[in-house]
Amino acid sequence: MQWTHKGSALLLAGALLALAGPPAATTAAGAPGVSGARAVPRTAPAAPAAPADPVEGPDPLDFAVVVDQSASLADEDLARETEAAALLVQGEISERSRAAVIGFGSSEKRGQSPVRDLCQLTVADAAGRERLSDCVQELGRRDTARMGPGTDFPAAIRQAVTRLTQAAARPGTGGAGKPGPPKVVFLLTDGKLDVADSPEYGTDRESRQSNGAKRLVEELARARAAGVQIWPLGFGGEIDRASLTTMAEGGYRGACSEIPGSVPRMRVVDTSAEIDKALQETFAAARCARIAHGTVGKPPADLTVTIPPIATDGSLTVAKHDPEVQVTYYDPAGRKVPVRGEFDGSSFEVSGQNGPVEALRVKNPLPGAWRVHIEAPPGHGGREVAVRALWQGRLRSAVVLDPASPRAGEKVKVEVQMQTRRGVVITDPRQLADLSVAADLSGEGFEPVTFRLADDGKAPDAKAGDVRFTGTLTVPAGATGALELVTRMEAPGITSDRRPLHAVVAQGAPLVTAALTVDSDTVHPGATVRGTLDVTNNDSVPHTLRLALADQTPGAELVVGPATVTAPPNAGTRFPFTVTVGKGTPYGALGGQVTVVDTSDGDRTLRGALLNVRVVEPPTWWEVWWKAVVGGAVLVLLAGTFVGIRLLFRRRRRDLTGVTLELCQEGRSLDSLTVRRDQSPGGVFAFTVDEPYGAPPTLRRVPGGGSSAHVLRRTGAGELLLRPRGGAQVPVRTGEPAGLGDHELVVRGGRPAPSGGRPAPAGGRRTSWIRPPRRTGGGSGGGSAGGGAGDPGTGSGRLTGTGSDGSPDANAYDGNF
């Protein structure tokens, strides 16, 4: 779908209205102020939070969204203007702001008016934002019978200025003599001045245009005199840039701060599709806020937008386009937040749920990436939804004046530390980029003095980048009494509370002076921070001094002790003290300061010192003992490795794999059997001698052993032991025969037997003696233990030995058992 320029202007106007605040809850009968409006079932909303303290909340703004409804606007452009206007009135961050919506065209015949008051000036609280959400939709309904097709800028500006200035008495402004909130006009248009057919400007087309231009200059002068800023926003190819510049520069040139970009200026975008984004950026610049652009997507989807830690007030705007789109909000911790009420230190208030633009106003938002989940019923999720966050950081200042009670003409040092309303102490200088800090000193007997503070590490500033701004000035010589010091912080999206610090000019040299220091430290809850108080008392009587804490971080449980000390007369004394950090103190940098007050001198403040303490989570059991645990584990691992290696070595020493058993008789090999892998578990190999009838004997492995098997075993020391069937085990050596019944067994291969075995007989010969078991019965001598022929019940065995020269041993045993 293509969007023409005029419709875009209306979207932008709607965006401005959306920034103003969320609407009130719709009733069962429909939206307030609109009979027959679609009812949306919902649970009963929680009671709204009490209005923010004017000092605590963001500064309010009175603004009018003035939208071009002339004939040059296509319907699509008008719809975009409407949504843009809704974004502004719904997204405004202060519930004390007021917004109005005005449509304009021209008056060319009887019964027509060049302007339409669509939304009267309305407070942007919960109920007001609902009202604004409904009435801003009237921008999309042109009444050509009551409004002409031209573009009457003078009438539009006159109407807006009148509406912004006619309500002099305003709730919360503090009474007469105090300036009201800034007054701003956001004007959306796609064209140029066109009053050629408006009779009120003259009798012919040429004179009417000329008179219209003169009237515009007069209305701009009126706006300037009334303190009303003009921020024009144009779109399309027919824009008269010179005229828009004239309007921006012709109105009031004051700004919300001295930051570049906060002074009114015109802006032009190419198409109406860019209006909502451009208008929200313009709105943010005008009210010294910042805009964070989030992601876009079609339902169902999860969109995200990030709110920085420095933000104290914000509004998440969701350009839904279709009221049927449903929105759910999740904080950076992944928790679903209420649409109204309090949750985890933040307050919430939604508006526009029944309109094309929805907004969630958040006070004290949790910093981080917020998730916005969007859903839509079938047939209503075809357009992309965009989420943005308008935010502002209103910082609290902790100010130290040194000396606390200066004399006239004395040079003093001022130190400022900042924290958010949520109690977050600002320690990252990147969050305060382009921050400008100044202080104003006023009092009796002199004109106010302004001076700058810096965080550049140059004297008197102690350290660059520690987010402690320091400056010096000399108290005017004419100062005679009370002093008031107010610090100002200005940066894009940042304002300060401007809380005053009160002091009194000291008369003459003070009798009691003090120096106060507090250690910089990182501690756990329950720990203490040390400090030192040095006091010089030149008085003739003792003075009681009180140590106190000021400007503490909300939720911090700090106790200073001792609470009081007594300074003896005519002496200098040092008093150590501690600041105890309670168990419930939140983690992070602690804000505030320690002050010392002389209670013997009318509670005169002598000195103050800012805290430079960070509270961190206590270490876990693992963090405390991990070295001991790891060291013990290493020792256990080494010991286990050593034992494992020894067991492995022992196992390998006992392994019989590769050992060959050779069965011999009278020096002749009859059979052999090699032990294979996994056949000698535990270093034990069981075998038997099979003697089949009419065939030579053979060796055979007997898995699992048994009483009928011979057993060859190797000890952990590597010694070979042979246990014949039913007999006792005897040691054997590789390569040397051992008697086994009627045969000899020679063990070959494998590992050699260790030295130190049984000594060889005299003459260098060694013989292994194996007595075969006695058995009954007769038989031939071919059996492994059979008796001789015709000799039942006896067995003959022959055990041979070898001499050192390898010859048979004639002394080897040969006989019957």
Coordinates of N, CA, C and O in Angstrom, one line a residue, residues 3 319 361 557 566 628 675 762 794:
W3 N 1.5 5.3 0.8 CA 1.0 6.3 1.7 C 1.3 7.7 1.1 O 2.5 8.0 0.8
A319 N 3.5 0.7 18.3 CA 2.7 1.1 17.2 C 2.0 -0.2 16.6 O 2.6 -0.9 15.8
R361 N 3.7 3.2 30.6 CA 4.5 4.1 31.3 C 5.2 3.4 32.5 O 4.5 2.7 33.3
E557 N 21.3 -0.2 54.5 CA 21.3 -0.3 56.0 C 22.6 0.0 56.5 O 23.5 -0.8 56.8
T566 N 33.4 13.5 71.7 CA 33.6 14.7 72.4 C 35.0 15.2 72.2 O 36.0 14.5 72.5
A628 N 41.8 -25.1 48.2 CA 42.1 -26.2 49.0 C 41.4 -27.5 48.4 O 42.0 -28.6 48.4
V675 N 50.3 -69.2 25.7 CA 49.3 -68.5 26.4 C 48.9 -67.2 25.6 O 49.8 -66.4 25.3
A762 N 75.2 -77.5 43.9 CA 76.6 -77.4 43.7 C 77.0 -77.9 42.3 O 76.4 -78.9 41.8
T794 N 51.9 -98.1 41.6 CA 53.2 -97.3 41.6 C 53.3 -96.5 40.4 O 52.7 -96.8 39.3

